[in-house]
mmCIF file of C-alpha atoms in Angstrom:
data_model
loop_
_atom_site.group_PDB
_atom_site.id
_atom_site.type_symbol
_atom_site.label_atom_id
_atom_site.label_comp_id
_atom_site.label_asym_id
_atom_site.label_seq_id
_atom_site.Cartn_x
_atom_site.Cartn_y
_atom_site.Cartn_z
ATOM 1 C CA MET P 65 -66.691 -3.336 -5.556
ATOM 2 C CA ASN P 66 -68.006 -1.027 -2.849
ATOM 3 C CA ARG P 67 -67.615 2.578 -4.045
ATOM 4 C CA LEU P 68 -66.098 3.822 -0.763
ATOM 5 C CA LEU P 69 -63.439 1.079 -0.798
ATOM 6 C CA GLU P 70 -62.700 1.777 -4.463
ATOM 7 C CA ARG P 71 -62.043 5.439 -3.606
ATOM 8 C CA GLN P 72 -59.704 4.352 -0.771
ATOM 9 C CA LEU P 73 -57.688 2.200 -3.167
ATOM 10 C CA LYS P 74 -57.381 4.993 -5.714
ATOM 11 C CA ARG P 75 -56.349 7.454 -2.997
ATOM 12 C CA SER P 76 -53.519 5.060 -2.024
ATOM 13 C CA GLY P 77 -52.346 4.873 -5.652
ATOM 14 C CA VAL P 78 -52.899 1.109 -5.882
ATOM 15 C CA GLU P 79 -54.701 -0.693 -8.674
ATOM 16 C CA TYR P 80 -56.943 -3.518 -7.522
ATOM 17 C CA SER P 81 -55.581 -5.736 -10.315
ATOM 18 C CA ALA P 82 -51.990 -5.194 -9.089
ATOM 19 C CA LEU P 83 -52.720 -6.655 -5.641
ATOM 20 C CA PRO P 84 -51.646 -10.253 -4.878
ATOM 21 C CA GLU P 85 -54.465 -12.810 -4.987
ATOM 22 C CA SER P 86 -54.460 -13.240 -1.215
ATOM 23 C CA VAL P 87 -54.778 -9.475 -0.671
ATOM 24 C CA ARG P 88 -57.580 -9.186 -3.283
ATOM 25 C CA ARG P 89 -59.590 -11.791 -1.317
ATOM 26 C CA PHE P 90 -59.224 -9.706 1.836
ATOM 27 C CA VAL P 91 -60.175 -6.550 -0.061
ATOM 28 C CA ASP P 92 -63.303 -8.345 -1.374
ATOM 29 C CA GLU P 93 -64.194 -9.310 2.201
ATOM 30 C CA VAL P 94 -63.825 -5.695 3.277
ATOM 31 C CA GLY P 95 -66.068 -4.627 0.381
ATOM 32 C CA ARG P 96 -68.769 -7.032 1.379
ATOM 33 C CA SER P 97 -68.472 -5.761 4.948
ATOM 34 C CA TYR P 98 -68.966 -2.202 3.664
ATOM 35 C CA ASP P 99 -72.041 -3.302 1.702
ATOM 36 C CA HIS P 100 -73.509 -5.015 4.716
ATOM 37 C CA HIS P 101 -72.695 -1.939 6.812
ATOM 38 C CA ASP P 102 -74.762 0.197 4.411
ATOM 39 C CA ALA P 103 -77.626 -2.283 4.562
ATOM 40 C CA ASP P 104 -77.440 -2.388 8.355
ATOM 41 C CA ARG P 105 -77.713 1.385 8.574
ATOM 42 C CA ALA P 106 -80.833 1.303 6.406
ATOM 43 C CA LEU P 107 -82.172 -1.522 8.518
ATOM 44 C CA THR P 108 -81.662 0.482 11.705
ATOM 45 C CA GLU P 109 -83.627 3.402 10.260
ATOM 46 C CA ARG P 110 -86.499 1.109 9.499
ATOM 47 C CA SER P 111 -86.227 -0.983 12.686
ATOM 48 C CA ILE P 112 -89.046 0.810 14.519
ATOM 49 C CA GLU P 113 -91.380 -0.194 11.703
ATOM 50 C CA LEU P 114 -90.373 -3.858 11.674
ATOM 51 C CA SER P 115 -92.292 -6.526 13.429
ATOM 52 C CA SER P 116 -90.733 -8.336 16.364
ATOM 53 C CA GLN P 117 -90.119 -11.361 14.122
ATOM 54 C CA GLU P 118 -88.228 -9.197 11.642
ATOM 55 C CA LEU P 119 -86.123 -7.778 14.489
ATOM 56 C CA VAL P 120 -85.223 -11.296 15.630
ATOM 57 C CA GLU P 121 -84.126 -12.185 12.079
ATOM 58 C CA ALA P 122 -82.173 -8.957 11.830
ATOM 59 C CA ASN P 123 -80.408 -9.661 15.113
ATOM 60 C CA ARG P 124 -79.469 -13.136 13.900
ATOM 61 C CA ARG P 125 -78.065 -11.680 10.719
ATOM 62 C CA LEU P 126 -76.142 -9.020 12.675
ATOM 63 C CA ALA P 127 -74.651 -11.728 14.895
ATOM 64 C CA LYS P 128 -73.574 -13.624 11.797
ATOM 65 C CA GLU P 129 -72.060 -10.455 10.346
ATOM 66 C CA ALA P 130 -70.203 -9.836 13.616
ATOM 67 C CA LYS P 131 -68.768 -13.329 13.371
ATOM 68 C CA ASN P 132 -67.791 -12.716 9.741
ATOM 69 C CA GLN P 133 -66.211 -9.395 10.710
ATOM 70 C CA ALA P 134 -64.132 -11.140 13.390
ATOM 71 C CA ALA P 135 -62.927 -13.591 10.762
ATOM 72 C CA LEU P 136 -62.184 -10.690 8.424
ATOM 73 C CA LEU P 137 -60.159 -8.941 11.112
ATOM 74 C CA GLU P 138 -58.161 -12.111 11.702
ATOM 75 C CA ASN P 139 -57.537 -12.481 7.985
ATOM 76 C CA LEU P 140 -56.405 -8.871 7.705
ATOM 77 C CA ARG P 141 -54.011 -9.323 10.633
ATOM 78 C CA SER P 142 -52.623 -12.470 9.001
ATOM 79 C CA ALA P 143 -52.073 -10.584 5.747
ATOM 80 C CA ILE P 144 -50.207 -7.829 7.601
ATOM 81 C CA ALA P 145 -48.047 -10.428 9.348
ATOM 82 C CA ALA P 146 -47.307 -12.051 5.963
ATOM 83 C CA LEU P 147 -45.895 -8.754 4.686
ATOM 84 C CA SER P 148 -43.413 -8.647 7.561
ATOM 85 C CA SER P 149 -39.860 -9.883 7.213
ATOM 86 C CA GLY P 150 -36.866 -10.066 9.528
ATOM 87 C CA ASP P 151 -35.231 -7.038 7.942
ATOM 88 C CA ASP P 152 -38.454 -5.069 7.469
ATOM 89 C CA PRO P 153 -41.145 -5.865 10.050
ATOM 90 C CA VAL P 154 -44.644 -4.382 9.613
ATOM 91 C CA LEU P 155 -45.850 -3.047 12.978
ATOM 92 C CA LEU P 156 -49.141 -1.330 13.822
ATOM 93 C CA PRO P 157 -48.656 2.282 14.965
ATOM 94 C CA ALA P 158 -49.172 3.153 18.624
ATOM 95 C CA GLY P 159 -52.861 3.777 19.399
ATOM 96 C CA PHE P 160 -54.009 2.049 16.213
ATOM 97 C CA ASN P 161 -57.590 0.646 16.345
ATOM 98 C CA ALA P 162 -56.897 -2.953 15.420
ATOM 99 C CA ALA P 163 -60.622 -3.796 15.713
ATOM 100 C CA ASP P 164 -61.584 -1.510 12.814
ATOM 101 C CA PRO P 165 -61.544 -3.542 9.545
ATOM 102 C CA VAL P 166 -61.588 -0.371 7.443
ATOM 103 C CA ALA P 167 -58.524 1.015 9.225
ATOM 104 C CA LEU P 168 -56.812 -2.351 8.975
ATOM 105 C CA SER P 169 -57.525 -2.628 5.242
ATOM 106 C CA ASP P 170 -56.204 0.919 4.681
ATOM 107 C CA PHE P 171 -53.049 0.070 6.643
ATOM 108 C CA LEU P 172 -52.595 -3.174 4.679
ATOM 109 C CA ILE P 173 -52.884 -1.337 1.355
ATOM 110 C CA GLN P 174 -50.400 1.346 2.501
ATOM 111 C CA GLN P 175 -47.854 -1.265 3.599
ATOM 112 C CA PHE P 176 -48.270 -3.261 0.406
ATOM 113 C CA THR P 177 -47.687 -0.089 -1.606
ATOM 114 C CA ARG P 178 -44.559 0.700 0.423
ATOM 115 C CA LYS P 179 -43.218 -2.824 -0.018
ATOM 116 C CA HIS P 180 -43.972 -2.749 -3.733
ATOM 117 C CA GLU P 181 -42.123 0.566 -4.159
ATOM 118 C CA ALA P 182 -39.163 -0.742 -2.121
ATOM 119 C CA GLU P 183 -38.962 -3.869 -4.281
ATOM 120 C CA GLU P 184 -39.065 -1.711 -7.404
ATOM 121 C CA THR P 185 -36.240 0.420 -6.012
ATOM 122 C CA VAL P 186 -34.199 -2.719 -5.331
ATOM 123 C CA ARG P 187 -34.807 -3.887 -8.915
ATOM 124 C CA ILE P 188 -33.614 -0.497 -10.231
ATOM 125 C CA TYR P 189 -30.454 -0.686 -8.066
ATOM 126 C CA GLU P 190 -29.829 -4.232 -9.251
ATOM 127 C CA MET P 191 -30.154 -3.165 -12.894
ATOM 128 C CA ALA P 192 -27.731 -0.288 -12.293
ATOM 129 C CA VAL P 193 -25.184 -2.559 -10.596
ATOM 130 C CA ARG P 194 -25.368 -5.127 -13.383
ATOM 131 C CA SER P 195 -25.053 -2.561 -16.188
ATOM 132 C CA THR P 196 -22.267 -0.338 -14.787
ATOM 133 C CA SER P 197 -18.833 -0.512 -16.406
ATOM 134 C CA ASP P 198 -17.155 -0.652 -12.966
ATOM 135 C CA GLY P 199 -16.591 -4.031 -11.396
ATOM 136 C CA ILE P 200 -18.687 -4.536 -8.249
ATOM 137 C CA VAL P 201 -18.381 -7.257 -5.608
ATOM 138 C CA ILE P 202 -20.323 -7.759 -2.379
ATOM 139 C CA SER P 203 -18.887 -9.845 0.453
ATOM 140 C CA ASP P 204 -20.645 -11.230 3.529
ATOM 141 C CA ALA P 205 -19.061 -9.583 6.587
ATOM 142 C CA THR P 206 -20.936 -11.921 8.952
ATOM 143 C CA ARG P 207 -19.094 -15.007 7.669
ATOM 144 C CA PRO P 208 -15.429 -15.959 8.197
ATOM 145 C CA ASP P 209 -12.966 -14.365 5.740
ATOM 146 C CA ASN P 210 -15.558 -12.125 4.028
ATOM 147 C CA PRO P 211 -16.525 -14.467 1.144
ATOM 148 C CA ILE P 212 -17.838 -12.892 -2.065
ATOM 149 C CA ILE P 213 -21.586 -13.459 -2.472
ATOM 150 C CA PHE P 214 -22.164 -11.299 -5.570
ATOM 151 C CA CYS P 215 -20.186 -9.933 -8.494
ATOM 152 C CA ASN P 216 -21.424 -8.128 -11.601
ATOM 153 C CA GLN P 217 -20.584 -8.820 -15.239
ATOM 154 C CA ALA P 218 -18.087 -5.944 -15.430
ATOM 155 C CA PHE P 219 -16.031 -7.574 -12.653
ATOM 156 C CA LEU P 220 -15.951 -10.867 -14.541
ATOM 157 C CA GLN P 221 -14.966 -9.144 -17.790
ATOM 158 C CA THR P 222 -12.163 -7.159 -16.133
ATOM 159 C CA THR P 223 -10.660 -10.093 -14.244
ATOM 160 C CA GLY P 224 -11.356 -12.825 -16.793
ATOM 161 C CA TYR P 225 -12.724 -15.177 -14.122
ATOM 162 C CA PRO P 226 -16.072 -17.002 -14.435
ATOM 163 C CA ALA P 227 -18.540 -16.463 -11.589
ATOM 164 C CA GLU P 228 -18.098 -19.994 -10.206
ATOM 165 C CA GLU P 229 -14.407 -19.249 -9.574
ATOM 166 C CA VAL P 230 -15.238 -16.001 -7.739
ATOM 167 C CA ILE P 231 -18.250 -16.658 -5.497
ATOM 168 C CA GLY P 232 -17.204 -17.885 -2.059
ATOM 169 C CA LYS P 233 -13.648 -16.539 -2.263
ATOM 170 C CA ASN P 234 -12.071 -13.571 -0.537
ATOM 171 C CA CYS P 235 -11.116 -10.725 -2.911
ATOM 172 C CA ARG P 236 -7.450 -11.178 -2.078
ATOM 173 C CA PHE P 237 -7.191 -13.909 -4.735
ATOM 174 C CA LEU P 238 -6.767 -11.072 -7.276
ATOM 175 C CA GLN P 239 -3.455 -10.131 -5.609
ATOM 176 C CA ALA P 240 -1.765 -13.394 -6.724
ATOM 177 C CA GLU P 241 1.706 -13.375 -5.128
ATOM 178 C CA ASP P 242 1.996 -9.566 -5.151
ATOM 179 C CA LYS P 243 1.323 -9.124 -1.427
ATOM 180 C CA ASP P 244 3.790 -6.361 -0.594
ATOM 181 C CA GLN P 245 1.738 -3.297 -1.524
ATOM 182 C CA PRO P 246 1.003 -0.275 0.722
ATOM 183 C CA GLY P 247 -2.618 -0.191 -0.473
ATOM 184 C CA LEU P 248 -3.259 -3.717 0.831
ATOM 185 C CA GLN P 249 -2.366 -2.652 4.370
ATOM 186 C CA VAL P 250 -4.807 0.264 4.042
ATOM 187 C CA ILE P 251 -7.557 -2.221 3.108
ATOM 188 C CA ARG P 252 -6.722 -4.507 6.058
ATOM 189 C CA GLU P 253 -6.863 -1.608 8.526
ATOM 190 C CA ALA P 254 -10.171 -0.380 7.084
ATOM 191 C CA ILE P 255 -11.744 -3.843 7.503
ATOM 192 C CA THR P 256 -10.376 -4.161 11.054
ATOM 193 C CA ASN P 257 -11.926 -0.802 11.970
ATOM 194 C CA ARG P 258 -15.138 -1.382 9.944
ATOM 195 C CA LEU P 259 -14.391 1.620 7.733
ATOM 196 C CA GLY P 260 -14.275 2.362 4.013
ATOM 197 C CA CYS P 261 -11.177 3.179 1.988
ATOM 198 C CA HIS P 262 -9.963 4.168 -1.500
ATOM 199 C CA VAL P 263 -6.664 2.795 -2.810
ATOM 200 C CA ARG P 264 -4.862 1.994 -6.069
ATOM 201 C CA ILE P 265 -3.395 -1.510 -6.131
ATOM 202 C CA ARG P 266 -1.981 -4.054 -8.562
ATOM 203 C CA ASN P 267 -4.332 -6.950 -9.320
ATOM 204 C CA TYR P 268 -4.000 -9.857 -11.723
ATOM 205 C CA ARG P 269 -6.389 -11.251 -14.309
ATOM 206 C CA ARG P 270 -7.019 -14.960 -14.716
ATOM 207 C CA SER P 271 -4.485 -14.902 -17.579
ATOM 208 C CA GLY P 272 -1.806 -13.633 -15.172
ATOM 209 C CA GLU P 273 -1.777 -10.155 -16.734
ATOM 210 C CA MET P 274 -1.354 -7.343 -14.212
ATOM 211 C CA PHE P 275 -3.805 -4.437 -14.141
ATOM 212 C CA TRP P 276 -4.060 -1.352 -11.953
ATOM 213 C CA ASN P 277 -7.216 -1.377 -9.825
ATOM 214 C CA ASP P 278 -8.650 1.880 -8.468
ATOM 215 C CA PHE P 279 -10.454 0.198 -5.558
ATOM 216 C CA ARG P 280 -13.143 1.657 -3.285
ATOM 217 C CA LEU P 281 -14.406 -0.303 -0.270
ATOM 218 C CA SER P 282 -17.560 0.565 1.699
ATOM 219 C CA PRO P 283 -19.084 -1.200 4.747
ATOM 220 C CA VAL P 284 -22.870 -1.755 4.884
ATOM 221 C CA PHE P 285 -24.670 -1.736 8.253
ATOM 222 C CA ASP P 286 -28.250 -2.830 9.046
ATOM 223 C CA ALA P 287 -30.841 -0.890 11.068
ATOM 224 C CA GLN P 288 -29.270 -2.147 14.312
ATOM 225 C CA GLN P 289 -25.830 -0.869 13.169
ATOM 226 C CA GLN P 290 -24.552 -4.396 12.746
ATOM 227 C CA LEU P 291 -21.977 -4.813 9.951
ATOM 228 C CA ARG P 292 -23.561 -6.999 7.274
ATOM 229 C CA PHE P 293 -21.661 -6.558 3.996
ATOM 230 C CA TYR P 294 -18.725 -4.936 2.259
ATOM 231 C CA VAL P 295 -19.206 -3.465 -1.212
ATOM 232 C CA GLY P 296 -16.099 -3.208 -3.383
ATOM 233 C CA VAL P 297 -16.008 -1.129 -6.574
ATOM 234 C CA GLN P 298 -13.059 -1.596 -8.905
ATOM 235 C CA THR P 299 -12.066 0.466 -11.924
ATOM 236 C CA ASP P 300 -9.358 -0.679 -14.333
ATOM 237 C CA VAL P 301 -7.084 2.385 -14.593
ATOM 238 C CA THR P 302 -4.147 0.613 -16.251
ATOM 239 C CA ALA P 303 -4.268 2.904 -19.277
ATOM 240 C CA ASP P 304 -4.207 6.016 -17.061
ATOM 241 C CA VAL P 305 -1.267 4.712 -15.019
ATOM 242 C CA MET P 306 0.664 3.865 -18.189
ATOM 243 C CA LYS P 307 0.032 7.367 -19.511
ATOM 244 C CA GLN P 308 1.328 8.858 -16.266
ATOM 245 C CA GLU P 309 4.411 6.643 -16.366
ATOM 246 C CA LEU P 310 4.989 7.556 -19.996
ATOM 247 C CA ALA P 311 4.657 11.259 -19.169
ATOM 248 C CA THR P 312 7.216 10.836 -16.365
ATOM 249 C CA THR P 313 9.574 8.992 -18.723
ATOM 250 C CA LEU P 314 9.176 11.612 -21.429
ATOM 251 C CA LEU P 315 9.870 14.390 -18.926
ATOM 252 C CA ALA P 316 13.069 12.638 -17.841
ATOM 253 C CA GLN P 317 14.023 12.151 -21.486
ATOM 254 C CA ARG P 318 13.498 15.824 -22.260
ATOM 255 C CA GLN P 319 15.651 16.834 -19.292
ATOM 256 C CA GLU P 320 18.366 14.466 -20.490
ATOM 257 C CA LEU P 321 18.069 15.880 -24.021
ATOM 258 C CA LEU P 322 18.674 19.367 -22.653
ATOM 259 C CA HIS P 323 21.886 18.130 -21.039
ATOM 260 C CA VAL P 324 22.906 16.485 -24.339
ATOM 261 C CA ALA P 325 22.207 19.701 -26.246
ATOM 262 C CA GLU P 326 24.305 21.702 -23.794
ATOM 263 C CA GLU P 327 27.215 19.269 -24.135
ATOM 264 C CA ILE P 328 26.975 19.239 -27.942
ATOM 265 C CA LEU P 329 27.024 23.032 -28.015
ATOM 266 C CA ALA P 330 30.068 23.024 -25.730
ATOM 267 C CA ALA P 331 31.930 20.426 -27.846
ATOM 268 C CA ARG P 332 34.915 21.722 -29.803
ATOM 269 C CA THR P 333 35.599 18.815 -32.143
ATOM 270 C CA GLU P 334 33.710 16.222 -34.146
ATOM 271 C CA THR P 335 35.076 13.522 -31.849
ATOM 272 C CA GLU P 336 33.628 15.237 -28.785
ATOM 273 C CA ILE P 337 30.214 15.501 -30.436
ATOM 274 C CA VAL P 338 30.231 11.817 -31.412
ATOM 275 C CA HIS P 339 31.323 10.877 -27.895
ATOM 276 C CA THR P 340 28.519 12.922 -26.335
ATOM 277 C CA VAL P 341 25.787 11.480 -28.556
ATOM 278 C CA VAL P 342 26.729 7.830 -28.304
ATOM 279 C CA HIS P 343 27.498 7.881 -24.578
ATOM 280 C CA ARG P 344 24.344 9.785 -23.621
ATOM 281 C CA LEU P 345 22.166 7.479 -25.731
ATOM 282 C CA GLY P 346 21.912 4.778 -23.066
ATOM 283 C CA ASN P 347 20.381 7.274 -20.627
ATOM 284 C CA LEU P 348 17.576 7.995 -23.084
ATOM 285 C CA LEU P 349 16.449 4.561 -24.261
ATOM 286 C CA PRO P 350 17.505 0.889 -24.302
ATOM 287 C CA TYR P 351 19.416 -0.266 -27.388
ATOM 288 C CA ASP P 352 21.871 -2.926 -28.541
ATOM 289 C CA THR P 353 24.014 -1.128 -31.104
ATOM 290 C CA ALA P 354 24.358 2.385 -32.468
ATOM 291 C CA SER P 355 26.397 3.631 -35.409
ATOM 292 C CA ILE P 356 27.261 6.844 -37.230
ATOM 293 C CA TYR P 357 28.072 6.577 -40.942
ATOM 294 C CA MET P 358 29.612 9.200 -43.257
ATOM 295 C CA THR P 359 29.563 9.202 -47.035
ATOM 296 C CA ASP P 360 32.853 8.833 -48.883
ATOM 297 C CA ALA P 361 31.828 9.977 -52.353
ATOM 298 C CA ALA P 362 35.305 9.549 -53.782
ATOM 299 C CA ALA P 363 35.428 5.885 -52.778
ATOM 300 C CA GLY P 364 31.716 5.308 -53.361
ATOM 301 C CA VAL P 365 31.190 3.873 -49.848
ATOM 302 C CA LEU P 366 29.637 4.624 -46.467
ATOM 303 C CA ARG P 367 32.200 4.523 -43.682
ATOM 304 C CA PRO P 368 31.342 4.103 -39.965
ATOM 305 C CA ILE P 369 32.961 6.738 -37.765
ATOM 306 C CA ALA P 370 31.456 5.379 -34.510
ATOM 307 C CA LEU P 371 30.095 1.995 -33.433
ATOM 308 C CA LEU P 372 28.710 1.668 -29.921
ATOM 309 C CA GLY P 373 26.734 -0.759 -27.822
ATOM 310 C CA PRO P 374 27.003 -3.939 -25.742
ATOM 311 C CA ARG P 375 27.235 -6.041 -28.918
ATOM 312 C CA TRP P 376 30.278 -4.117 -30.154
ATOM 313 C CA THR P 377 33.592 -5.144 -28.555
ATOM 314 C CA SER P 378 36.540 -3.192 -30.015
ATOM 315 C CA PRO P 379 34.934 -3.182 -33.483
ATOM 316 C CA ASP P 380 37.008 -2.883 -36.612
ATOM 317 C CA LEU P 381 35.388 0.142 -38.274
ATOM 318 C CA ASP P 382 36.728 -0.660 -41.731
ATOM 319 C CA ALA P 383 35.062 -4.086 -41.596
ATOM 320 C CA TRP P 384 31.660 -2.371 -41.473
ATOM 321 C CA THR P 385 32.135 -0.180 -44.536
ATOM 322 C CA ILE P 386 29.268 -0.702 -47.026
ATOM 323 C CA PRO P 387 28.760 0.331 -50.677
ATOM 324 C CA GLU P 388 27.139 3.737 -51.106
ATOM 325 C CA GLY P 389 23.384 3.595 -51.753
ATOM 326 C CA THR P 390 22.965 0.013 -50.497
ATOM 327 C CA GLY P 391 21.058 -1.361 -47.514
ATOM 328 C CA ILE P 392 18.630 0.515 -45.336
ATOM 329 C CA ILE P 393 21.216 3.102 -44.259
ATOM 330 C CA GLY P 394 22.233 3.854 -47.852
ATOM 331 C CA SER P 395 18.567 4.142 -48.851
ATOM 332 C CA ILE P 396 17.833 6.650 -46.089
ATOM 333 C CA ILE P 397 20.919 8.764 -46.858
ATOM 334 C CA ARG P 398 19.738 8.878 -50.447
ATOM 335 C CA SER P 399 16.135 9.856 -49.523
ATOM 336 C CA GLY P 400 17.110 12.248 -46.724
ATOM 337 C CA LYS P 401 14.178 11.064 -44.550
ATOM 338 C CA GLY P 402 14.425 9.256 -41.214
ATOM 339 C CA GLU P 403 12.575 5.974 -40.699
ATOM 340 C CA LEU P 404 11.387 3.754 -37.845
ATOM 341 C CA ILE P 405 11.607 0.165 -39.114
ATOM 342 C CA ASN P 406 10.422 -2.488 -36.686
ATOM 343 C CA ASN P 407 11.076 -6.056 -37.888
ATOM 344 C CA ALA P 408 13.844 -4.640 -40.072
ATOM 345 C CA HIS P 409 15.100 -8.104 -41.090
ATOM 346 C CA ARG P 410 11.935 -8.455 -43.194
ATOM 347 C CA ASP P 411 12.588 -5.211 -45.088
ATOM 348 C CA PRO P 412 13.777 -5.928 -48.683
ATOM 349 C CA ARG P 413 16.471 -3.271 -48.247
ATOM 350 C CA SER P 414 18.083 -5.264 -45.453
ATOM 351 C CA ARG P 415 19.745 -7.582 -48.006
ATOM 352 C CA TYR P 416 23.094 -6.410 -49.397
ATOM 353 C CA PRO P 417 24.451 -7.112 -52.902
ATOM 354 C CA ASP P 418 26.680 -9.899 -51.568
ATOM 355 C CA GLY P 419 23.642 -11.696 -50.174
ATOM 356 C CA ALA P 420 24.254 -10.786 -46.534
ATOM 357 C CA THR P 421 21.258 -9.699 -44.425
ATOM 358 C CA ILE P 422 21.284 -6.990 -41.774
ATOM 359 C CA ALA P 423 21.517 -8.574 -38.318
ATOM 360 C CA THR P 424 18.864 -6.598 -36.421
ATOM 361 C CA GLU P 425 15.254 -6.865 -35.341
ATOM 362 C CA HIS P 426 14.229 -3.224 -34.993
ATOM 363 C CA LEU P 427 15.947 -0.175 -36.395
ATOM 364 C CA VAL P 428 15.734 3.632 -36.366
ATOM 365 C CA VAL P 429 17.814 5.580 -38.894
ATOM 366 C CA HIS P 430 18.011 9.368 -39.212
ATOM 367 C CA PRO P 431 19.998 11.244 -41.871
ATOM 368 C CA LEU P 432 22.740 13.633 -40.777
ATOM 369 C CA ARG P 433 22.738 16.866 -42.756
ATOM 370 C CA THR P 434 24.210 20.311 -43.002
ATOM 371 C CA GLY P 435 21.601 22.506 -44.603
ATOM 372 C CA GLU P 436 20.268 20.450 -47.507
ATOM 373 C CA TYR P 437 23.393 18.332 -47.836
ATOM 374 C CA VAL P 438 23.048 14.824 -46.311
ATOM 375 C CA TRP P 439 26.502 13.643 -45.352
ATOM 376 C CA GLY P 440 25.752 10.604 -43.207
ATOM 377 C CA ALA P 441 23.315 8.701 -41.015
ATOM 378 C CA PHE P 442 22.711 7.895 -37.347
ATOM 379 C CA ALA P 443 21.371 4.337 -36.792
ATOM 380 C CA VAL P 444 20.199 2.632 -33.583
ATOM 381 C CA ASN P 445 18.977 -0.969 -33.386
ATOM 382 C CA ARG P 446 17.579 -3.529 -30.994
ATOM 383 C CA MET P 447 17.955 -7.290 -31.166
ATOM 384 C CA SER P 448 15.175 -7.939 -28.584
ATOM 385 C CA ASP P 449 11.402 -8.221 -29.091
ATOM 386 C CA ARG P 450 10.894 -4.673 -27.821
ATOM 387 C CA GLN P 451 10.009 -2.465 -30.750
ATOM 388 C CA PHE P 452 10.802 1.233 -31.063
ATOM 389 C CA THR P 453 8.007 3.715 -30.311
ATOM 390 C CA ASP P 454 7.136 6.982 -32.024
ATOM 391 C CA GLU P 455 8.389 8.857 -28.949
ATOM 392 C CA GLU P 456 11.776 7.127 -29.166
ATOM 393 C CA PHE P 457 11.912 7.919 -32.884
ATOM 394 C CA GLU P 458 11.508 11.621 -32.016
ATOM 395 C CA VAL P 459 14.264 11.433 -29.361
ATOM 396 C CA LEU P 460 16.688 9.973 -31.889
ATOM 397 C CA GLN P 461 15.637 12.554 -34.461
ATOM 398 C CA PHE P 462 16.561 15.288 -31.971
ATOM 399 C CA LEU P 463 19.984 13.737 -31.380
ATOM 400 C CA ALA P 464 20.626 13.380 -35.108
ATOM 401 C CA SER P 465 19.584 16.965 -35.843
ATOM 402 C CA TYR P 466 21.587 18.486 -32.983
ATOM 403 C CA GLY P 467 24.610 16.298 -33.557
ATOM 404 C CA SER P 468 24.801 16.972 -37.285
#
C-alpha cells in the first residue's frame, strides 16, 4: 500500500482490514493512483532528457491514467452514495473539490468511520435495552393506533405474554377491562399533544393477575421534527404499592388501638372492658368469631364469658364450656404463650377428648394474665381462606394485654 495513503488511514483511526470489501477495492485504486502520481512526478523531472518518442509514450500513459482516475472518481462517488440512507444521507460539504480523488478517499474513510461508530452505538443501546430489568416497548407513531413494533425480554417476563401476542397490538391490551383510571386519561392527552408523561396505573398479566405499573412514555422525533415512535418504560411497583397500603392500614390500626386503650382505661367494670374489646375488634381486622375464656379451677373447666361474631347468634355460653387443659385454648392457657395457628383444623390439639374437632380454619389465641397468673384466653378465628398475618397477631396481642 502507498505509504502516504497508509498514513491517512491511520490518522483517521481506521484499520484497512476493517473496511468492507468494496471500500478496500476503492482504497487500492487510490493507492495505485498515488503510486502513479509519484512516478509521473519523476517522469516530469526527466522529461527534458527524454526523446520525442518517449514523450509520446508518456503522454499516452498519462491519458490512460487520466481515464483511470475518472473511473476512480466515479467509483468513489458511488461508494459515498452507497453509504447514504434515508435517515442519514452523506452529503459533500460546500466548496468540496469533488475532482480530487485523495480528498474523496479521505471523505469516504471519515464517513465510513462515522457510520461504523454510529452502528456500534446503536448496538450498545440495543444491548442495554435488552438487558435492563424495566420493561420497554416501542410503538410506531406513524401507523394507525400506535402498534407495538418492539418489546424487550423484561416486558415479556413482567406481563407473561409471548412476543407474538404483543407485537402489532396497542399497549392498552394490558388494561383488560379496567378502563376507568385517571392515569389512562393522562396518557391519552399526552399522545394527543405529542408529549411524554409519567403515571402509575393498574395493568394485568396474561394470567389475569393485576400489577401496578409505574409507566413513563416518551415521544421520539426525527431530524425533521416528525413524530416517529413512542417509547414506553414500565416498572412493576406492586410490592412498593402493597407496602404503602400496608403502612396506611397499620397507621389506621394503631390509631384505632389508641381509642381502644382509652376506652379500656375508662371502663369501670369487667363487662365494659369485654364490650369494648369485642366490639372494637371488627374495626381492626376481619374475623368470624371471637371468644374470651376464663379458668374455673374449682370445676376444672374453661368457661366462655364472651362470644362474638357473625357466626354467633345468641350463643349459649354454657354450651361452649370445655375441660381445663384441653384443645388449643387450654394448651395456650397452660403454656402462657400466644400463638398464630393458620390451618388450625390440622393441629393435633384441635381434637377434644370426646372426638370433636375445632370448627375453624385459622386461629389466634393470646393468654390473659394478671402479673404471672394466667386466668384466661382471648381467641379470634376465621373460617375463610384468608390467613392471619404477623401484624394482626401483634394487634390481638395488644388487645389481650390491655384488656387483661
